[in-house]
Amino acid sequence: MTSFRLRTLTASVVAAAAVALIAIVVADLAYFVANQQNPQVFPVYSEYFLNATLLLFVFTAVFGLVGAFRRWYTALIAGVVSAVVAALVGTGLSALVAGIAFGDMIAPLLATLMGNNLIFVLAAVLASVLLAPRIHSRIAITEQQEVLRKKYVLVRRPAATLDEGIVTHIERENIDVDLAEEQWETYVAALTGGGWEPIEVPVADDLPDSVFVEDSVVMFGALAVLASPGAESREGEIASVEESVRALGLEVTRIEKPGTLDGGDVLKVGMTVFVGKGGRTNAEGIRQLRKILAPRGYSVVAVPVTKALHLKSTVTALPDGTVIGYRPLVDDPFVYDRFLEMPEPSGAHVVVLSDDTVLVSASAPESVRLIEGLGYRVIAVDISEFEKLEGCVTCLSVRVR
């Protein structure tokens, strides 16, 4: 987070300098006008306000560093406190240097807030509220914005008990755990090559399905919505994922029981969020997600899922928003504005790495050619061992975006 801290420091210093400069200039000009535009007042009052101006700069910069300029009311508090304290301490220091005893100056010092220091304080407060937040926001970025800029992706290494994972809609096959580990490494390397920085959630050998980290959390910008697993055996997966997203400084909320929601049932297409209602996600989970996202401008659309484990087992979306799917598994393709049928079941699954690059399973060569024909660069990876557990390329990662 080095650039985040540097930009925050720079923003705070520049905003503080602007506030301090405006305060002393406005105060000087006010006394210049009040003294019949006599230029000789400038050095006198500039010296008078010098200590207060330096202190105002320091106090305002500190308030900027702690985030006071993110909201108007905290900026107002910062402005009032900085200006009043700076004026009193600055004037008091000048009085002490002039030989005035501390006990003799308290009452006159307070009186300056309605006298010589009034214009200085008012100018500083107004600048803190009206100007400083704008300067600060243009230069600084929040820690959450820095996280989004970094393009982090959550992944979780396969459990040693992977072969005990749940199978619902297909027949169980033997899992080669060692091969699955190799395929996972290749998958993560593909994400890295696509410009994403992996954040590895700690492996959990007692949770067979934990490699399918997508089901544990859904990202909406800097908001992480923790899932409420529809399968009781997967409830233990959430805690470590929560620790990982909190460590990134993201905002975190959750779906609460009796609501259930798996991340694999959530497909984002622009500001529309399609949520599959099926075996793992119920109506209460969808209702809670709709309530969470409504203030952020998202529209949540519930769609039926009866032929596969999750919604994203049947459909995903290309970078341009076109929803792709394997028609025999899609309950209602007319829910989507643009739907493109894929020739293979695994061809319906893509991970968007950039505006022109997607990750696809190597088990869908015809779909790969079709997507390439649309002008996209396609990275194909072998995830055959995970497909035996109804997994797909989307299940193995969560992009922070």
XYZ file of C-alpha atoms in Angstrom:
401
model
C 0.000 0.000 0.000
C 2.985 2.313 -0.444
C 1.447 4.417 -3.216
C -1.787 4.708 -1.231
C 0.058 6.134 1.791
C 2.213 8.431 -0.323
C -0.766 9.843 -2.183
C -2.707 10.307 1.046
C 0.252 12.148 2.585
C 0.647 14.341 -0.491
C -3.078 15.103 -0.590
C -3.110 16.031 3.099
C -0.080 18.330 2.785
C -1.401 20.101 -0.324
C -4.882 20.550 1.178
C -3.381 21.858 4.434
C -1.148 24.286 2.557
C -4.151 25.614 0.637
C -6.179 26.109 3.827
C -3.322 27.863 5.623
C -2.544 30.107 2.647
C -6.167 31.128 2.208
C -6.545 31.880 5.915
C -3.549 34.234 6.116
C -4.233 35.904 2.741
C -7.897 36.561 3.571
C -6.992 37.887 7.022
C -4.285 40.166 5.585
C -6.615 41.474 2.871
C -9.375 42.120 5.411
C -7.087 44.279 7.550
C -5.681 45.934 4.429
C -9.205 47.053 3.483
C -10.092 47.953 7.082
C -7.018 50.208 7.277
C -7.961 52.239 4.207
C -5.877 50.051 1.880
C -2.642 50.945 3.636
C 0.062 48.532 2.326
C 2.058 48.937 5.535
C -0.404 46.634 7.331
C 0.751 43.595 5.336
C 4.052 42.941 7.155
C 2.450 43.723 10.521
C -0.459 41.314 10.206
C 1.522 38.703 8.306
C 3.865 38.523 11.280
C 0.902 38.472 13.650
C -0.665 35.475 11.895
C 2.576 33.648 11.074
C 2.607 31.253 14.053
C -1.106 30.548 13.703
C -0.683 29.837 9.983
C 2.116 27.338 10.549
C 0.145 25.583 13.265
C -2.978 25.572 11.080
C -0.990 23.864 8.332
C 0.248 21.142 10.714
C -3.148 20.500 12.320
C -4.978 20.411 8.991
C -2.443 18.003 7.492
C -2.868 15.646 10.449
C -6.660 15.745 10.085
C -6.249 14.964 6.392
C -4.131 11.915 7.166
C -6.819 10.472 9.432
C -9.535 10.921 6.800
C -11.294 14.037 8.055
C -11.926 15.342 4.532
C -13.989 12.375 3.369
C -17.218 13.866 4.732
C -18.352 17.467 5.023
C -19.201 17.287 8.716
C -15.827 15.803 9.714
C -14.161 18.463 7.545
C -16.155 21.097 9.450
C -15.035 19.692 12.790
C -11.437 19.551 11.578
C -11.637 23.137 10.324
C -13.074 24.544 13.539
C -10.660 22.685 15.818
C -7.588 23.426 13.684
C -8.398 27.096 13.202
C -9.362 27.879 16.782
C -6.457 26.002 18.374
C -3.979 27.406 15.830
C -5.184 30.965 16.415
C -5.084 30.692 20.197
C -1.739 28.906 20.426
C -0.129 31.049 17.718
C -1.217 34.304 19.326
C -0.291 32.978 22.771
C 3.238 32.129 21.644
C 3.689 35.651 20.304
C 2.462 37.050 23.616
C 4.841 34.865 25.606
C 7.763 36.000 23.429
C 6.692 39.589 24.080
C 7.029 38.949 27.822
C 3.352 38.729 28.787
C 2.702 36.358 31.676
C 0.547 33.346 30.838
C -2.005 34.120 33.533
C -2.473 37.647 32.235
C -3.136 36.624 28.652
C -5.924 34.029 28.959
C -8.909 36.384 28.851
C -7.468 38.680 26.137
C -6.442 35.591 24.165
C -9.981 34.221 24.126
C -11.239 37.644 23.143
C -9.136 37.546 19.967
C -11.497 34.891 18.610
C -14.074 37.640 18.267
C -11.450 40.250 17.371
C -8.160 40.025 15.473
C -8.381 36.276 14.862
C -12.038 36.126 13.773
C -11.445 36.580 10.030
C -8.512 34.144 10.126
C -10.626 31.469 11.831
C -13.639 31.931 9.547
C -11.496 31.789 6.404
C -9.758 28.622 7.627
C -13.058 26.905 8.479
C -14.645 27.750 5.128
C -11.550 26.595 3.237
C -11.521 23.361 5.237
C -15.115 22.594 4.309
C -15.326 23.897 0.736
C -11.818 23.489 -0.695
C -9.752 20.978 1.271
C -12.007 17.943 0.594
C -11.922 18.612 -3.152
C -8.154 18.947 -3.230
C -7.726 15.873 -1.054
C -10.061 13.670 -3.113
C -8.386 14.612 -6.399
C -4.944 13.603 -5.176
C -5.568 10.816 -2.692
C -7.008 7.391 -3.300
C -8.659 5.346 -0.595
C -7.142 2.097 0.600
C -10.056 0.274 -1.015
C -9.421 2.008 -4.342
C -5.798 0.926 -4.097
C -6.924 -2.666 -3.561
C -9.082 -2.526 -6.694
C -6.219 -1.033 -8.674
C -3.962 -3.908 -7.618
C -6.282 -6.495 -9.251
C -6.195 -9.046 -6.456
C -7.756 -12.480 -6.926
C -8.597 -14.889 -4.107
C -7.626 -18.531 -4.592
C -7.471 -21.536 -2.275
C -5.248 -24.586 -2.667
C -7.057 -27.958 -2.994
C -7.655 -29.844 0.236
C -6.001 -33.208 0.730
C -9.562 -34.549 1.035
C -10.648 -33.117 -2.339
C -11.879 -36.534 -3.504
C -14.565 -36.359 -0.776
C -16.156 -33.271 -2.339
C -19.903 -33.048 -2.948
C -21.351 -34.285 -6.255
C -24.992 -33.480 -7.020
C -25.872 -33.550 -10.718
C -23.248 -35.922 -12.152
C -21.925 -39.377 -11.310
C -18.959 -39.542 -8.952
C -15.554 -40.291 -10.455
C -12.204 -40.959 -8.841
C -10.169 -37.789 -8.249
C -6.420 -37.682 -8.754
C -5.528 -35.237 -5.968
C -1.910 -34.846 -7.100
C -3.026 -34.003 -10.638
C -5.595 -31.589 -9.229
C -2.792 -29.818 -7.363
C -0.803 -29.489 -10.602
C -3.838 -28.202 -12.477
C -4.520 -25.686 -9.721
C -0.959 -24.373 -9.974
C -1.360 -23.948 -13.730
C -4.684 -22.196 -13.225
C -3.181 -19.718 -10.752
C -0.261 -19.115 -13.118
C -2.768 -18.250 -15.850
C -4.437 -15.711 -13.565
C -1.047 -14.190 -12.779
C -0.156 -14.067 -16.456
C -3.444 -12.278 -17.063
C -2.425 -9.448 -14.733
C -4.027 -10.592 -11.468
C -2.183 -10.918 -8.153
C -3.219 -14.068 -6.254
C -4.144 -13.838 -2.582
C -4.084 -17.375 -1.216
C -6.690 -18.208 1.417
C -5.179 -20.781 3.835
C -5.715 -24.373 2.729
C -8.297 -26.344 4.722
C -7.762 -30.094 4.459
C -10.867 -30.776 6.548
C -13.061 -28.956 3.994
C -13.072 -30.976 0.751
C -14.858 -28.374 -1.369
C -12.906 -25.367 -0.095
C -10.891 -25.046 -3.324
C -14.094 -23.719 -4.893
C -13.537 -20.375 -3.208
C -15.994 -18.559 -5.486
C -18.886 -19.913 -3.436
C -17.689 -18.231 -0.223
C -17.777 -14.548 -1.196
C -19.034 -12.249 -3.937
C -17.262 -8.981 -4.754
C -19.007 -5.752 -5.711
C -16.150 -3.309 -6.093
C -14.705 -2.828 -2.618
C -17.665 -4.568 -0.960
C -17.258 -8.234 -0.054
C -20.535 -10.081 0.530
C -19.832 -13.260 2.471
C -21.984 -16.161 1.372
C -24.237 -18.382 3.437
C -23.566 -21.880 2.048
C -26.516 -23.944 0.923
C -24.599 -27.103 1.870
C -24.072 -27.429 5.624
C -20.707 -29.165 5.134
C -19.325 -25.992 3.502
C -20.177 -23.523 6.264
C -16.671 -23.806 7.732
C -15.163 -22.336 4.550
C -16.358 -18.802 5.269
C -14.186 -17.842 8.269
C -10.806 -17.958 6.511
C -12.182 -16.191 3.455
C -13.522 -13.440 5.708
C -10.083 -13.016 7.290
C -8.515 -12.694 3.841
C -10.895 -10.015 2.557
C -10.708 -8.067 5.809
C -6.913 -8.142 5.596
C -7.231 -6.323 2.265
C -9.143 -3.494 3.951
C -12.388 -4.218 2.104
C -15.867 -3.455 3.383
C -17.479 -6.706 4.514
C -21.085 -7.773 4.958
C -22.796 -11.162 4.880
C -25.879 -13.172 4.055
C -27.459 -14.426 7.277
C -29.389 -17.622 7.965
C -32.078 -18.681 7.195
C -30.947 -17.125 3.915
C -28.608 -19.241 1.815
C -26.500 -18.026 -1.085
C -23.519 -19.540 -2.884
C -21.229 -17.247 -4.838
C -21.495 -19.611 -7.808
C -25.127 -18.552 -8.147
C -24.242 -14.864 -8.673
C -23.495 -13.472 -12.143
C -22.707 -9.759 -12.542
C -23.382 -8.128 -15.910
C -22.753 -4.417 -15.541
C -25.068 -3.155 -12.794
C -27.409 -6.120 -13.168
C -26.877 -9.047 -10.818
C -28.445 -12.357 -11.856
C -28.903 -14.761 -8.943
C -29.787 -18.387 -9.455
C -32.456 -19.829 -7.186
C -31.891 -23.539 -6.910
C -30.474 -26.165 -4.619
C -27.904 -23.910 -2.924
C -29.456 -20.423 -2.945
C -32.922 -19.676 -1.566
C -35.374 -16.783 -1.833
C -34.330 -15.311 1.526
C -30.689 -15.212 0.461
C -31.675 -13.382 -2.726
C -33.830 -10.948 -0.748
C -30.925 -10.101 1.556
C -28.547 -9.595 -1.366
C -31.069 -7.300 -3.062
C -31.330 -5.228 0.127
C -27.523 -4.986 0.408
C -27.004 -3.949 -3.213
C -29.977 -1.635 -3.826
C -28.308 1.433 -2.216
C -25.301 0.875 -4.497
C -27.370 1.017 -7.662
C -27.378 -2.681 -8.544
C -30.484 -4.438 -9.856
C -30.881 -8.020 -8.623
C -32.720 -10.446 -10.926
C -33.629 -13.913 -9.660
C -33.513 -16.748 -12.221
C -34.390 -20.442 -11.854
C -31.648 -23.071 -11.735
C -32.922 -26.654 -11.869
C -30.560 -28.467 -14.251
C -27.143 -27.746 -12.698
C -25.460 -27.040 -9.384
C -25.154 -23.240 -9.717
C -26.208 -20.485 -12.084
C -22.600 -20.062 -13.250
C -22.493 -23.792 -13.978
C -24.854 -22.873 -16.828
C -24.027 -19.296 -17.878
C -21.316 -16.661 -17.531
C -20.669 -13.408 -19.420
C -18.080 -12.166 -21.897
C -16.412 -8.791 -21.306
C -18.959 -7.026 -23.535
C -21.843 -8.297 -21.387
C -23.004 -11.075 -23.732
C -24.246 -13.993 -21.628
C -22.996 -17.352 -22.898
C -24.398 -20.733 -21.945
C -24.914 -24.352 -22.848
C -28.562 -24.367 -23.883
C -29.628 -27.783 -22.503
C -28.664 -26.653 -18.976
C -30.167 -23.151 -19.124
C -33.679 -22.912 -17.692
C -34.594 -19.641 -19.408
C -32.134 -18.000 -21.848
C -34.641 -15.219 -22.566
C -33.945 -13.692 -19.144
C -30.763 -12.214 -20.613
C -30.643 -9.299 -23.058
C -28.007 -11.037 -25.179
C -27.559 -14.797 -25.064
C -25.059 -16.796 -27.108
C -25.227 -20.585 -27.116
C -21.989 -22.525 -26.616
C -21.408 -25.962 -28.173
C -20.037 -27.595 -24.989
C -21.117 -27.487 -21.325
C -17.714 -26.243 -20.098
C -17.638 -23.642 -22.866
C -20.288 -21.735 -20.947
C -17.733 -20.817 -18.286
C -15.305 -17.930 -18.685
C -13.230 -15.893 -16.257
C -12.765 -12.357 -17.564
C -9.121 -11.357 -17.154
C -9.325 -8.078 -19.102
C -11.459 -6.349 -21.709
C -10.056 -8.619 -24.414
C -8.909 -11.763 -22.582
C -10.840 -14.636 -20.999
C -9.902 -17.875 -19.261
C -11.687 -21.025 -20.496
C -11.482 -24.744 -19.763
C -9.385 -26.787 -22.176
C -12.254 -29.289 -22.316
C -14.206 -26.922 -24.590
C -12.112 -26.573 -27.777
C -15.068 -25.709 -30.015
C -16.185 -22.991 -27.631
C -12.623 -21.666 -27.491
C -12.623 -21.279 -31.268
C -16.032 -19.620 -31.205
C -14.951 -17.083 -28.560
C -11.696 -16.394 -30.390
C -13.769 -15.743 -33.503
C -15.505 -12.959 -31.577
C -12.161 -11.177 -31.237
C -11.145 -12.297 -27.766
C -7.828 -13.732 -26.640
C -8.532 -17.055 -24.950
C -6.338 -18.773 -22.361
C -7.306 -22.443 -22.037
C -6.442 -24.392 -18.877
C -6.972 -28.042 -17.983
C -9.150 -28.403 -14.867
C -10.457 -31.906 -15.543
C -10.120 -33.089 -11.931
C -12.243 -30.209 -10.679
C -14.836 -30.748 -13.399
C -15.387 -34.220 -11.911
C -16.755 -32.356 -8.853
C -19.011 -30.039 -10.916
C -16.347 -27.343 -10.764
C -15.494 -24.930 -13.536
C -12.972 -22.130 -14.183
C -15.055 -19.563 -12.302
C -15.316 -21.730 -9.164
C -11.594 -21.627 -8.404
C -11.134 -17.885 -7.890
C -12.756 -14.624 -6.841
C -11.555 -11.441 -8.513
C -11.640 -8.304 -6.364
C -13.376 -5.981 -8.805
